[in-house]
Tab-separated table of C-alpha atoms and ligand atoms in Angstrom:
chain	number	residue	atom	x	y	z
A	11	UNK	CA	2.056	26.289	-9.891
A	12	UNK	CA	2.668	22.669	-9.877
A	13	UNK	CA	3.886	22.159	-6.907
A	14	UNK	CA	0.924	24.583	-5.047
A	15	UNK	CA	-2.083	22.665	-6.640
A	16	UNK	CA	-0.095	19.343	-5.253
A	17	UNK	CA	0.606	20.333	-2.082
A	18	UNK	CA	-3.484	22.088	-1.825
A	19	UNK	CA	-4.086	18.276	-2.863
A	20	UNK	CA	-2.691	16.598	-0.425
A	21	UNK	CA	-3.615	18.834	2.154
A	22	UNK	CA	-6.792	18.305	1.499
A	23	UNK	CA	-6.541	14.348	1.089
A	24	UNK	CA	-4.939	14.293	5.040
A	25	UNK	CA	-7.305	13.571	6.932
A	26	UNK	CA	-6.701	11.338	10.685
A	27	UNK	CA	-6.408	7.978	8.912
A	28	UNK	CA	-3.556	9.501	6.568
A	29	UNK	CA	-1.583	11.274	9.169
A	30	UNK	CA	-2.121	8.222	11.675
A	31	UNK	CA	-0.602	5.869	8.646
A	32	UNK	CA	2.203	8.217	8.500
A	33	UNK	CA	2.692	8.377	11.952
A	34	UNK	CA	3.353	5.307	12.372
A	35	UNK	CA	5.962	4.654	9.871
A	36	UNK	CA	9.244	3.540	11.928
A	37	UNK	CA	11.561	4.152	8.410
A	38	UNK	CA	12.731	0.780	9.301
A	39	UNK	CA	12.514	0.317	5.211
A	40	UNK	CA	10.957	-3.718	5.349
A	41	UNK	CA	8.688	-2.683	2.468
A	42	UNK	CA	11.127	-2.317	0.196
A	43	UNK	CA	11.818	-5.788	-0.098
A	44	UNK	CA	8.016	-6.644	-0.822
A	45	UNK	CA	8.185	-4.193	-3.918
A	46	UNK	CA	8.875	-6.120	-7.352
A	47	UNK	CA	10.171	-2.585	-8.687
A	48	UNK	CA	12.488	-1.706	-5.878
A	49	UNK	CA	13.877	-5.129	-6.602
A	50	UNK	CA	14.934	-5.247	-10.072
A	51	UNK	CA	16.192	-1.775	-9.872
A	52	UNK	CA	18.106	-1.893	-6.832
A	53	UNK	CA	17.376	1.641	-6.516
A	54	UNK	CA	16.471	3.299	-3.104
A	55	UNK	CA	13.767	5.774	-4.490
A	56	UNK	CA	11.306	2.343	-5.761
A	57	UNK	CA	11.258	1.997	-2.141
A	58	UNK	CA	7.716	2.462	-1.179
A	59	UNK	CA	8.603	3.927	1.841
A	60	UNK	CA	10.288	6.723	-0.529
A	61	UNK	CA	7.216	7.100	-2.698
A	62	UNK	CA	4.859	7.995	0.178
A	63	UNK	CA	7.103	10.545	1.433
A	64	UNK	CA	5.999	13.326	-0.543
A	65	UNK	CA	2.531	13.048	1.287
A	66	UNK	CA	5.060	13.011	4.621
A	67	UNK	CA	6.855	16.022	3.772
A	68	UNK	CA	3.329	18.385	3.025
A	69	UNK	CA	2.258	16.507	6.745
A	70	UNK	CA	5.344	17.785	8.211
A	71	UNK	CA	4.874	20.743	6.496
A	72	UNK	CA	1.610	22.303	7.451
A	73	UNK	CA	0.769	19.668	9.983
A	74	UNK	CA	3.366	19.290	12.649
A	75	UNK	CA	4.552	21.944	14.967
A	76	UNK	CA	8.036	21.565	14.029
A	77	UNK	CA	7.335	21.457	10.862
A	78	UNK	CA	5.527	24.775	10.968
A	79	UNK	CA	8.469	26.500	12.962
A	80	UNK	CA	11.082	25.172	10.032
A	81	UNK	CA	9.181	26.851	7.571
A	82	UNK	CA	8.736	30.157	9.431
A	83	UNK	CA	12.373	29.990	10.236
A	84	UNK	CA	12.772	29.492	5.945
A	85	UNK	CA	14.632	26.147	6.734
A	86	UNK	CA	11.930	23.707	5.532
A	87	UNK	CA	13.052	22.279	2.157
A	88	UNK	CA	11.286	22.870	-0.246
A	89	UNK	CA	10.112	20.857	-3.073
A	90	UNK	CA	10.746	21.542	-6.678
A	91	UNK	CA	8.388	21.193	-9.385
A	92	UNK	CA	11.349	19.061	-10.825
A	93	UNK	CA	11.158	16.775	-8.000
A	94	UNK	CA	7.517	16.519	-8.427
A	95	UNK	CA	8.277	15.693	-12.418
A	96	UNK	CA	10.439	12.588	-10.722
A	97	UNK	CA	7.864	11.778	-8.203
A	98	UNK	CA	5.223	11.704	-11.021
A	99	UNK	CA	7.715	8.875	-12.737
A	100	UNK	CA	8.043	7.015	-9.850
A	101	UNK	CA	4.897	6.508	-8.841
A	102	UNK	CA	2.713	6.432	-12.001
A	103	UNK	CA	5.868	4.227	-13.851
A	104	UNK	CA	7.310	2.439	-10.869
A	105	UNK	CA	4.275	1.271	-8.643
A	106	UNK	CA	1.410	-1.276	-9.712
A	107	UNK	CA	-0.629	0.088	-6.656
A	108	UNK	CA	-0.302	-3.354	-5.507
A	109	UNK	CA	-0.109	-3.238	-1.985
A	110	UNK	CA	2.257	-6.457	-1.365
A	111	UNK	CA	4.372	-3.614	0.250
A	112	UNK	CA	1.399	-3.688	2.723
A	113	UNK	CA	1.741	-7.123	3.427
A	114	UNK	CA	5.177	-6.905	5.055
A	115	UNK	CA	5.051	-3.427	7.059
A	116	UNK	CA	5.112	-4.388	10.941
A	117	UNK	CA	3.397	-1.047	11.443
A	118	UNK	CA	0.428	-2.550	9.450
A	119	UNK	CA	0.697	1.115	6.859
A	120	UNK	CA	-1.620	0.964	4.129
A	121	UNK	CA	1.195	1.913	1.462
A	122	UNK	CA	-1.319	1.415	-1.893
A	123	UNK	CA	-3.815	3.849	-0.754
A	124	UNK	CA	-1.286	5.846	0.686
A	125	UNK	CA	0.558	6.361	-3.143
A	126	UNK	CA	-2.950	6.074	-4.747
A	127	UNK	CA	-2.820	9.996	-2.351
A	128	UNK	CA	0.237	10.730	-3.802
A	129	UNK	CA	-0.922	10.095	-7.282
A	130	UNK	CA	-4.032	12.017	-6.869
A	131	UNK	CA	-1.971	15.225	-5.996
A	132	UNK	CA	0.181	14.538	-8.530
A	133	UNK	CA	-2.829	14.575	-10.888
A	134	UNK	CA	-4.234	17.449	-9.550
A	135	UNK	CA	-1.038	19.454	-10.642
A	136	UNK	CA	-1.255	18.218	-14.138
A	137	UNK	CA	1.544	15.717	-13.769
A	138	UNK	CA	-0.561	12.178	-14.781
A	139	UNK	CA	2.131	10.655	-18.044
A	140	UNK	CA	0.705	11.999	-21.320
A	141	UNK	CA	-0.792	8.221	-22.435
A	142	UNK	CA	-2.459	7.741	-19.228
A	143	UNK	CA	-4.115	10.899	-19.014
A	144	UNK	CA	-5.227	10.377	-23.094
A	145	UNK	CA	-6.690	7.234	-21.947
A	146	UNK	CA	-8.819	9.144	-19.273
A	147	UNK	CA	-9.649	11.884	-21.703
A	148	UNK	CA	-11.113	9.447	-24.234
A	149	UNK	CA	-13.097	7.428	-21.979
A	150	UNK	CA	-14.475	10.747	-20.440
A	151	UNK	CA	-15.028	11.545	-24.148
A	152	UNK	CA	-15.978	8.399	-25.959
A	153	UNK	CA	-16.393	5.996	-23.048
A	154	UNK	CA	-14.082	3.859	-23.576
A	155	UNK	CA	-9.821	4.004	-23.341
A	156	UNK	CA	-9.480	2.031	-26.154
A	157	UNK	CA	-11.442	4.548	-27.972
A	158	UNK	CA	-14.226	2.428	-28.720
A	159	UNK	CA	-17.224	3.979	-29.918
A	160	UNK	CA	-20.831	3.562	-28.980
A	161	UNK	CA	-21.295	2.009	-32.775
A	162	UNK	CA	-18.426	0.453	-32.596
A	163	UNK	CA	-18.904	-1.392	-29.285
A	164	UNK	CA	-22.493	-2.835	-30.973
A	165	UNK	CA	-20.924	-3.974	-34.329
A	166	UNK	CA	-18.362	-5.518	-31.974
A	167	UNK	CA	-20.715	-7.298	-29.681
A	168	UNK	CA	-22.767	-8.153	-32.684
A	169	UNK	CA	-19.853	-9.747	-34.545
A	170	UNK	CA	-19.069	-12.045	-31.484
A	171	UNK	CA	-22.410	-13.272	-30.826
A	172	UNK	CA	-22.584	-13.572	-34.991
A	173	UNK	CA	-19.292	-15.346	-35.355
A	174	UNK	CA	-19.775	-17.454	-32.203
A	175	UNK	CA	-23.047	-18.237	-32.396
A	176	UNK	CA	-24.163	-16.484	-28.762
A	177	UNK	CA	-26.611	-15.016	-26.999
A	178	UNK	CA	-25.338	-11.848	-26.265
A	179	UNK	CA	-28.029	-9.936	-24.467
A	180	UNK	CA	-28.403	-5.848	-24.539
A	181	UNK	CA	-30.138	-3.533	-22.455
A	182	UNK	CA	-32.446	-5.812	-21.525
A	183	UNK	CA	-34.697	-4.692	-18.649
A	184	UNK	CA	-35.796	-6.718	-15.121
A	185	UNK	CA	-33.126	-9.642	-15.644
A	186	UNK	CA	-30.627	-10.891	-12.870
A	187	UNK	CA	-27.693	-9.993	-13.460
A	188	UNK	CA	-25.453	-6.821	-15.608
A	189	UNK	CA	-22.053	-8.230	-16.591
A	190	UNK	CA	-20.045	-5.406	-17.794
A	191	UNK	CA	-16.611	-6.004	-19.636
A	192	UNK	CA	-13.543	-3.916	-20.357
A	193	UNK	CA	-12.575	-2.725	-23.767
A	194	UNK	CA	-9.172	-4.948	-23.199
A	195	UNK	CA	-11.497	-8.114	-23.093
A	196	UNK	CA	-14.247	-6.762	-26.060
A	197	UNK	CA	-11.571	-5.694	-28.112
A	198	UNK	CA	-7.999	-7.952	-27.381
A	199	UNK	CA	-10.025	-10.915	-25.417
A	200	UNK	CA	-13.573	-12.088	-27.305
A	201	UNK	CA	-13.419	-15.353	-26.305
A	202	UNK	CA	-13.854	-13.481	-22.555
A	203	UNK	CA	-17.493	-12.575	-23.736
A	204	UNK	CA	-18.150	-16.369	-25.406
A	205	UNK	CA	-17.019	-17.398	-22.496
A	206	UNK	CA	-19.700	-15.807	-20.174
A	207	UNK	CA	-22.943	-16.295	-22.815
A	208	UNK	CA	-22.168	-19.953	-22.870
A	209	UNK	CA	-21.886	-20.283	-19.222
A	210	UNK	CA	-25.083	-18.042	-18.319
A	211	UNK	CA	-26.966	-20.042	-20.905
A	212	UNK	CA	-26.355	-23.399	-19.332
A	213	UNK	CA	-26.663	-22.000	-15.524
A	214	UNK	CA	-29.886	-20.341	-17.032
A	215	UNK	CA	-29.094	-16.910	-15.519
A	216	UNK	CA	-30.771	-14.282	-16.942
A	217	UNK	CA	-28.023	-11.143	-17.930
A	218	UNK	CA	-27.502	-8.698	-20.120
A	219	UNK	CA	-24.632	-6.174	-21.346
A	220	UNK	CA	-25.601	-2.558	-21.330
A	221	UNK	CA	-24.556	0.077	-23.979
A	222	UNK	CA	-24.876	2.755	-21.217
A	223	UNK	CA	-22.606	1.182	-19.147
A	224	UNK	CA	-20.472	-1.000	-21.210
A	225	UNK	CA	-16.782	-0.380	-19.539
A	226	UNK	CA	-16.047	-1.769	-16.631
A	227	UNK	CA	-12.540	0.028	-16.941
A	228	UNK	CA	-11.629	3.136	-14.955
A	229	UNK	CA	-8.975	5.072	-15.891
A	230	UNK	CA	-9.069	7.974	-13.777
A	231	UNK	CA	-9.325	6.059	-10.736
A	232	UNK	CA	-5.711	5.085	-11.948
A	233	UNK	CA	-5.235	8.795	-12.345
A	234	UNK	CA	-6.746	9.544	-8.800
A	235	UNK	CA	-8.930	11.853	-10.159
A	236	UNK	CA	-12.140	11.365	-7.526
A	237	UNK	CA	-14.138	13.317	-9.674
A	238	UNK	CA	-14.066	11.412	-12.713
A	239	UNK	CA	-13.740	8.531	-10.915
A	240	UNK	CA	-17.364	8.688	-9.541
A	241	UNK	CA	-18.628	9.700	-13.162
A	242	UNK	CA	-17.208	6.465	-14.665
A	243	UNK	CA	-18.851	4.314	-12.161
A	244	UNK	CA	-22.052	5.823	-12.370
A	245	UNK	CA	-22.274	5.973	-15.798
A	246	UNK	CA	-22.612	1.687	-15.148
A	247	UNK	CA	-24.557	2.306	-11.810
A	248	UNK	CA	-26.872	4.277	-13.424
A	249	UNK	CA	-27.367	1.963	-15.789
A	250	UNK	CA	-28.155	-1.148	-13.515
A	251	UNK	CA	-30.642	1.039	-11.985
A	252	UNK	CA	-32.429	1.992	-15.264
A	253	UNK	CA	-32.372	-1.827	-16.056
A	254	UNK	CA	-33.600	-2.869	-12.388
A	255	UNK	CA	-31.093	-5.895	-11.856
A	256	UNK	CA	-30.339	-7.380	-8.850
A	257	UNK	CA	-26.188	-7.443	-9.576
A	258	UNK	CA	-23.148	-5.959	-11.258
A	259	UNK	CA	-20.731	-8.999	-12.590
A	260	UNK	CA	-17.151	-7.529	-12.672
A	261	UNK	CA	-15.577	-9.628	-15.809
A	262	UNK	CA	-12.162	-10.532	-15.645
A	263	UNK	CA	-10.762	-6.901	-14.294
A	264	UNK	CA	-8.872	-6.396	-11.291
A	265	UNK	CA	-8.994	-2.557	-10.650
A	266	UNK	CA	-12.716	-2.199	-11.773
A	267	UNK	CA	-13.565	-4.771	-8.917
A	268	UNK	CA	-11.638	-2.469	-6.548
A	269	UNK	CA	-13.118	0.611	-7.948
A	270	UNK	CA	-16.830	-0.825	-7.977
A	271	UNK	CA	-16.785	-3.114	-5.152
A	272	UNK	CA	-14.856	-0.873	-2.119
A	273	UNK	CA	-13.520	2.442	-3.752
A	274	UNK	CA	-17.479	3.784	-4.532
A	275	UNK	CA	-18.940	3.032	-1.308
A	276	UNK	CA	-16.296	5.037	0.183
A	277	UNK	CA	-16.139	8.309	-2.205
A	278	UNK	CA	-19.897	8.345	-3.523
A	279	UNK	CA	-23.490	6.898	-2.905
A	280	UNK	CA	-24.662	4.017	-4.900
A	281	UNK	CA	-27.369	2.299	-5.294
A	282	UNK	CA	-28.534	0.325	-2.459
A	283	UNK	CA	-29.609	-3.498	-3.442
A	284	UNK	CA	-27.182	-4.465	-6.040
A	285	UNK	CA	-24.276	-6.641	-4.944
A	286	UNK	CA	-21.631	-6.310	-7.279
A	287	UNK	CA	-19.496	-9.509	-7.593
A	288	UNK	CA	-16.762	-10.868	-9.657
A	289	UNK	CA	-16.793	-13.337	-12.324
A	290	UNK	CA	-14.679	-16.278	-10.509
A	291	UNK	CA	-17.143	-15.964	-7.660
A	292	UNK	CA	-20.215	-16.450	-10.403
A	293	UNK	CA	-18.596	-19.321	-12.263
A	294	UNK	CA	-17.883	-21.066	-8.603
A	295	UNK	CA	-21.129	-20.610	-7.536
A	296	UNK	CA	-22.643	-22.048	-10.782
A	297	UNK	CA	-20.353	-25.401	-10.232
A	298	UNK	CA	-20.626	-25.709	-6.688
A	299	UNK	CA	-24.529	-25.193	-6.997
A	300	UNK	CA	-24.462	-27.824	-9.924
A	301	UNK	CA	-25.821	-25.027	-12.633
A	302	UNK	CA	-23.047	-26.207	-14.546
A	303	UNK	CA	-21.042	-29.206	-14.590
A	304	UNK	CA	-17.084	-29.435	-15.478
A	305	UNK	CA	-15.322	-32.493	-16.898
A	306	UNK	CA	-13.002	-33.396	-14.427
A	307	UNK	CA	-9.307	-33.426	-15.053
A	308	UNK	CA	-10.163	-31.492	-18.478
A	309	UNK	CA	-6.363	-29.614	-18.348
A	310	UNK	CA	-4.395	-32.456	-16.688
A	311	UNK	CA	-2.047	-32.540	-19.663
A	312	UNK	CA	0.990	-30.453	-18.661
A	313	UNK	CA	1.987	-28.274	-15.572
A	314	UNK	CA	-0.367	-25.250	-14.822
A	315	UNK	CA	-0.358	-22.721	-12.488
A	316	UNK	CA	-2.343	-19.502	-11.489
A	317	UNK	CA	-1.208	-16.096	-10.772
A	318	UNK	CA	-2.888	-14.164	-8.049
A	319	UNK	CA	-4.095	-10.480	-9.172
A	320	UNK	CA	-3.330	-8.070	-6.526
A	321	UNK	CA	-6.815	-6.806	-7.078
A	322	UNK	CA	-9.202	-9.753	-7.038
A	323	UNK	CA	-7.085	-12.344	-4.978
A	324	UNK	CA	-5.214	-9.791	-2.183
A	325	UNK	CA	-7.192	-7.314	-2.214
A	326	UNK	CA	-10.810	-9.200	-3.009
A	327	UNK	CA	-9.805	-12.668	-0.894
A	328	UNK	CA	-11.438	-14.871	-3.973
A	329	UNK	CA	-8.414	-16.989	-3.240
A	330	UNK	CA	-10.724	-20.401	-2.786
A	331	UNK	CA	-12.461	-20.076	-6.008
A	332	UNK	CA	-10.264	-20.511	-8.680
A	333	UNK	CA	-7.989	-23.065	-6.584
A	334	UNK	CA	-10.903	-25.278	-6.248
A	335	UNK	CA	-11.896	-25.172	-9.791
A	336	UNK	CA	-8.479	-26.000	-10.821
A	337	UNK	CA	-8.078	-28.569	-8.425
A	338	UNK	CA	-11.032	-29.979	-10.334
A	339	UNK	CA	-9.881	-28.943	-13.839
A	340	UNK	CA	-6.069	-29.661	-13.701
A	341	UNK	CA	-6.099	-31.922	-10.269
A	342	UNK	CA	-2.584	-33.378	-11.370
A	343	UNK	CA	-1.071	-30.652	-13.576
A	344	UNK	CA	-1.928	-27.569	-11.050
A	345	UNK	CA	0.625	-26.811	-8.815
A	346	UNK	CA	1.655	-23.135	-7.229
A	347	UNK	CA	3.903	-20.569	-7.574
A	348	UNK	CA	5.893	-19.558	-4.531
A	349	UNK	CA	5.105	-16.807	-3.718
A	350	UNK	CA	1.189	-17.091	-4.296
A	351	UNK	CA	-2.275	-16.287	-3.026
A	352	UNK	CA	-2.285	-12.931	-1.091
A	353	UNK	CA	1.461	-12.866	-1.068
A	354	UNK	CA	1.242	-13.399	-4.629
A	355	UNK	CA	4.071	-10.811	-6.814
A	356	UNK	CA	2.492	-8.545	-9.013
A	357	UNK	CA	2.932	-9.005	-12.658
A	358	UNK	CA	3.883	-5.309	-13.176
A	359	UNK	CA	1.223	-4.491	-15.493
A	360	UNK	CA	-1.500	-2.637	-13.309
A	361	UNK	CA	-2.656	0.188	-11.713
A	362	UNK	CA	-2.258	1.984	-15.404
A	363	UNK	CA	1.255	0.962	-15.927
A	364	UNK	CA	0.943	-1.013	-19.052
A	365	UNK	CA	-0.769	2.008	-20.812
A	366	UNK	CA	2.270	4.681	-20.429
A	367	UNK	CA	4.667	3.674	-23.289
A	368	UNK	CA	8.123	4.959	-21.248
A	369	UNK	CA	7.273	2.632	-18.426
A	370	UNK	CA	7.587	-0.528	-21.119
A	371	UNK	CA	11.111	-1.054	-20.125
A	372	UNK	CA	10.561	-1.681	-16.658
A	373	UNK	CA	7.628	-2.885	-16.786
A	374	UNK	CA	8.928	-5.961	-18.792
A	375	UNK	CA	12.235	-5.881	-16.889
A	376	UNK	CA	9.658	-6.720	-13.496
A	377	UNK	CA	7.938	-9.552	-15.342
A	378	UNK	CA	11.384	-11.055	-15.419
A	379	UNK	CA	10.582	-11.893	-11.517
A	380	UNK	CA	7.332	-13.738	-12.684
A	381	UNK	CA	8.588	-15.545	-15.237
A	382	UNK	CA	11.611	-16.771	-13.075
A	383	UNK	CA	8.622	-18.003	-10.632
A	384	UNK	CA	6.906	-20.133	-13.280
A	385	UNK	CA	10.123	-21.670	-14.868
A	386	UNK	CA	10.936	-22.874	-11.467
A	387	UNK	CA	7.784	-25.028	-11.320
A	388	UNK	CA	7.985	-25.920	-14.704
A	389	UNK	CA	4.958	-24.242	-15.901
A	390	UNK	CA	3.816	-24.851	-19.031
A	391	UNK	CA	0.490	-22.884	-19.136
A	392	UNK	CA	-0.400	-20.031	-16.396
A	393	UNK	CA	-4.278	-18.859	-15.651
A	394	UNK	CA	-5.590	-16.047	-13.829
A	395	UNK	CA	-9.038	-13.936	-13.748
A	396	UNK	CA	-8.009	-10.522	-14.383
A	397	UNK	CA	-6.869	-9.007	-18.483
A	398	UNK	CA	-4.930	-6.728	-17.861
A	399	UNK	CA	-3.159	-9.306	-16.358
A	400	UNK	CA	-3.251	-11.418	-18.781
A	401	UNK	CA	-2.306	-8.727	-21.197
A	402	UNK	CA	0.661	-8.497	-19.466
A	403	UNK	CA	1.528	-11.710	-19.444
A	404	UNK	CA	0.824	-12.471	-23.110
A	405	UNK	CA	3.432	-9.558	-24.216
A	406	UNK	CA	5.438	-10.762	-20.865
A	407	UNK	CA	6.179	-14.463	-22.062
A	408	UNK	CA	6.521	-13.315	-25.773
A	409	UNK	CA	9.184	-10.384	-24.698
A	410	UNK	CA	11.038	-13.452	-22.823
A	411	UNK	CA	10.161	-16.244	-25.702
A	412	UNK	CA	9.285	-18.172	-22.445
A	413	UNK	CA	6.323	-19.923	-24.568
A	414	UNK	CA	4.043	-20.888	-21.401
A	415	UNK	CA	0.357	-20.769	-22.855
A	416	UNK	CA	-1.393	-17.628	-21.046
A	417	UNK	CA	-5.514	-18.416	-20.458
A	418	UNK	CA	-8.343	-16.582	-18.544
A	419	UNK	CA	-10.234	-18.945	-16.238
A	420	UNK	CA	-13.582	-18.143	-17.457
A	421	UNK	CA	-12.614	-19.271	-21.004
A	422	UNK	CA	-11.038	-22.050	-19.715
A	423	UNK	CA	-14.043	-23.386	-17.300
A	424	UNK	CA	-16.664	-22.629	-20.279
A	425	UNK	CA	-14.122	-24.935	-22.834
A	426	UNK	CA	-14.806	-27.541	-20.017
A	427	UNK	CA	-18.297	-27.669	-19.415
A	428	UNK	CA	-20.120	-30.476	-20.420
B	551	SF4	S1	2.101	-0.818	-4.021
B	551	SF4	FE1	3.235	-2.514	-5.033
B	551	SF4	S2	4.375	-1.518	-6.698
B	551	SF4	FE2	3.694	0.103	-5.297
B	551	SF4	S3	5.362	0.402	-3.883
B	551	SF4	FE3	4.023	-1.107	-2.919
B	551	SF4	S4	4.847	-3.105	-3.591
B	551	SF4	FE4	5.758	-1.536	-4.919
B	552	SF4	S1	7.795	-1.189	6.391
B	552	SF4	FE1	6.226	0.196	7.240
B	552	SF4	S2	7.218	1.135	8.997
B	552	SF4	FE2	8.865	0.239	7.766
B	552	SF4	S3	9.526	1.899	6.369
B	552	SF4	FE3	7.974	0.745	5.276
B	552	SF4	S4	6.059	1.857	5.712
B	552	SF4	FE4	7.552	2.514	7.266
């Protein structure tokens, strides 16, 4: 049963971009060295190369002559809903959907979208790990992962622009711009939403939040569950229409830019005349258009550095942005990792992978890499512009008593506005 709705998937999913990808693939095994969980587990089955292959074999399968004549000849192999169960591991547990594998193939293969295929069929045959697929069922249900109510997400945005003392806009009709935040930052991040009000306030944008579409978070596209997917981001599409702004502001979330930004336009039709944009491109903006003004050198007090999210810097190219600002911010103390911008390693904590409780172990044991990178600088504080990121990194240096101070840039450019 398994292993027919999987293979019906993936069928289905191979189209002539997907066979051309896997085409192309010379085995010659580079990626492997690009991926940060092939690396600390030495083990030949992290290799991405490995963890597309299940998509090969169902090509080979109903797709290539030979492949055809093997299985009318009953010597195709054939795959095991146990090996599926493995699979499932693999590439829900053991892949970030980073794409750095990407990066180094000479054939130029896609390998992210290629295992975001794999997990789709994987999903389709009921084989998403049971915390991931409880986080999809309660944002389908509630709206949010965390399992944040409605009521719940307006006492919280109340008690931040309370306890702050904010402007924290809602629902409000005909302004500019609709940020939209993930539960991670409303719930495990406040200072993310401070953060914003303060700097719309003195840019004088006019913003609001929306309680129709209030996470920016989308689990299912983790799952590769298209269906759901496209519900998620229209329940905040729909909502920008109802209010009539002119933009979507991503916060500080890596997949939800993906998912909003490229993944829609490609699976679904939305709204035409609302850029969506990302937070570090806003705040930029604002400085370089002189909407708000930063103290120079406000963080030149001890070595900082910024990690690249897969999402937003590879993926999105807003490499510029947050170099610039801390150029401005930290002009003495900022210095790079190695390797950084859209070579950048993953931290290990995305594409759902800090949500599923059994991947904790490896998940932590891949941070290792990054915190080897910062030591070697001597970092004592690291920034980036993505939460779950930074989630990762908070329970990443704590795990390794490192003691490097984690930030989000947003909070940090608001704290140095004068
Ligand atoms: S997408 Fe990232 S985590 Fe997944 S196989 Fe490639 S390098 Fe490894
Ligand atoms: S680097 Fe590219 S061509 Fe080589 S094995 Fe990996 S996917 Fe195939």
């Amino acid at each position: 049963m398994n292993k027919q709705s999987a293979m019906n998937a993936y069928i289905k999913e191979i189209g002539g971009w997907v066979a051309g990808q896997l085409e192309a693939c010379t085995r010659c095994g580079l990626c492997a060295s690009a991926c940060h969980f092939y690396q600390v587990t030495d083990d030949p089955e992290y290799a991405p190369v490995w963890k597309v292959s299940l998509l090969g074999q169902a090509y080979q399968q109903r797709f290539t002559f030979l492949g055809r004549l093997r299985q009318a000849l009953g010597l195709g192999r054939p795959i095991t809903d146990e090996a599926l169960e493995k699979w499932s591991k693999l590439v829900f547990e053991g892949c970030t959907v980073c794409n750095k594998c990407a990066m180094v193939c000479p054939m130029g293969i896609q390998l992210g979208p290629l295992i975001h295929d794999v997990r789709a069929g994987l999903t389709a045959a009921g084989l998403v790990p049971a915390d991931l697929h409880a986080a999809t069922v309660k944002q389908d249900a509630i709206g949010s992962p965390l399992g944040v109510t409605d009521d719940a997400w307006q006492e919280r945005i109340d008690w931040i622009a309370e306890e702050w003392e904010v402007d924290i806009p809602k629902d409000k009709k005909g302004v500019d711009t609709l940020v939209v935040f993930s539960s991670i930052e409303i719930m495990k991040f406040p200072e993310n939403l401070v953060a914003v009000a303060k700097i719309m306030a003195k840019a004088s944008e006019s913003w609001t939040v929306s309680s129709k579409g209030r996470e920016v978070v989308n689990f299912a596209f983790f799952e590769g569950d298209r269906e759901l997917t496209k519900k998620f981001l229209n329940r905040v599409f729909g909502a920008a229409r109802e209010l009539g702004v002119k933009r979507i502001m991503i916060s500080e979330c890596g997949h939800a830019y993906d998912a909003f930004r490229w993944t829609a336009g490609n699976i679904m039709e939305v709204p035409k005349g609302i850029e969506v944009t990302h937070v570090v491109r806003v705040v930029y903006d604002f400085w370089k258009a002189g909407r708000i003004r930063l103290k120079k050198g406000a963080y030149d007090d001890g070595t900082i550095t910024f990690h690249d999210s897969c999402k937003i810097q590879r993926r999105g190219g807003h490499i510029k942005e947050p170099r610039e600002l801390l150029a401005w911010l930290a002009p003495r103390a900022f210095k790079e990792m190695s390797p950084a911008r859209e070579q950048s390693l993953c931290c290990g904590g995305g594409g759902g992978v800090i949500s599923i409780k059994e991947a904790d172990a490896l998940r932590l044991a891949v941070f290792g890499m990054k915190v080897e990178q910062m030591n070697k600088i001597g970092a004592q504080a690291v920034c980036m512009v993505c939460s779950n990121c930074r989630l990762q990194f908070t329970e990443g240096v704590a795990h390794y008593k490192s003691g490097i101070q984690v930030r989000g840039l947003t909070d940090m450019v608001f704290k140095a506005m004068e």
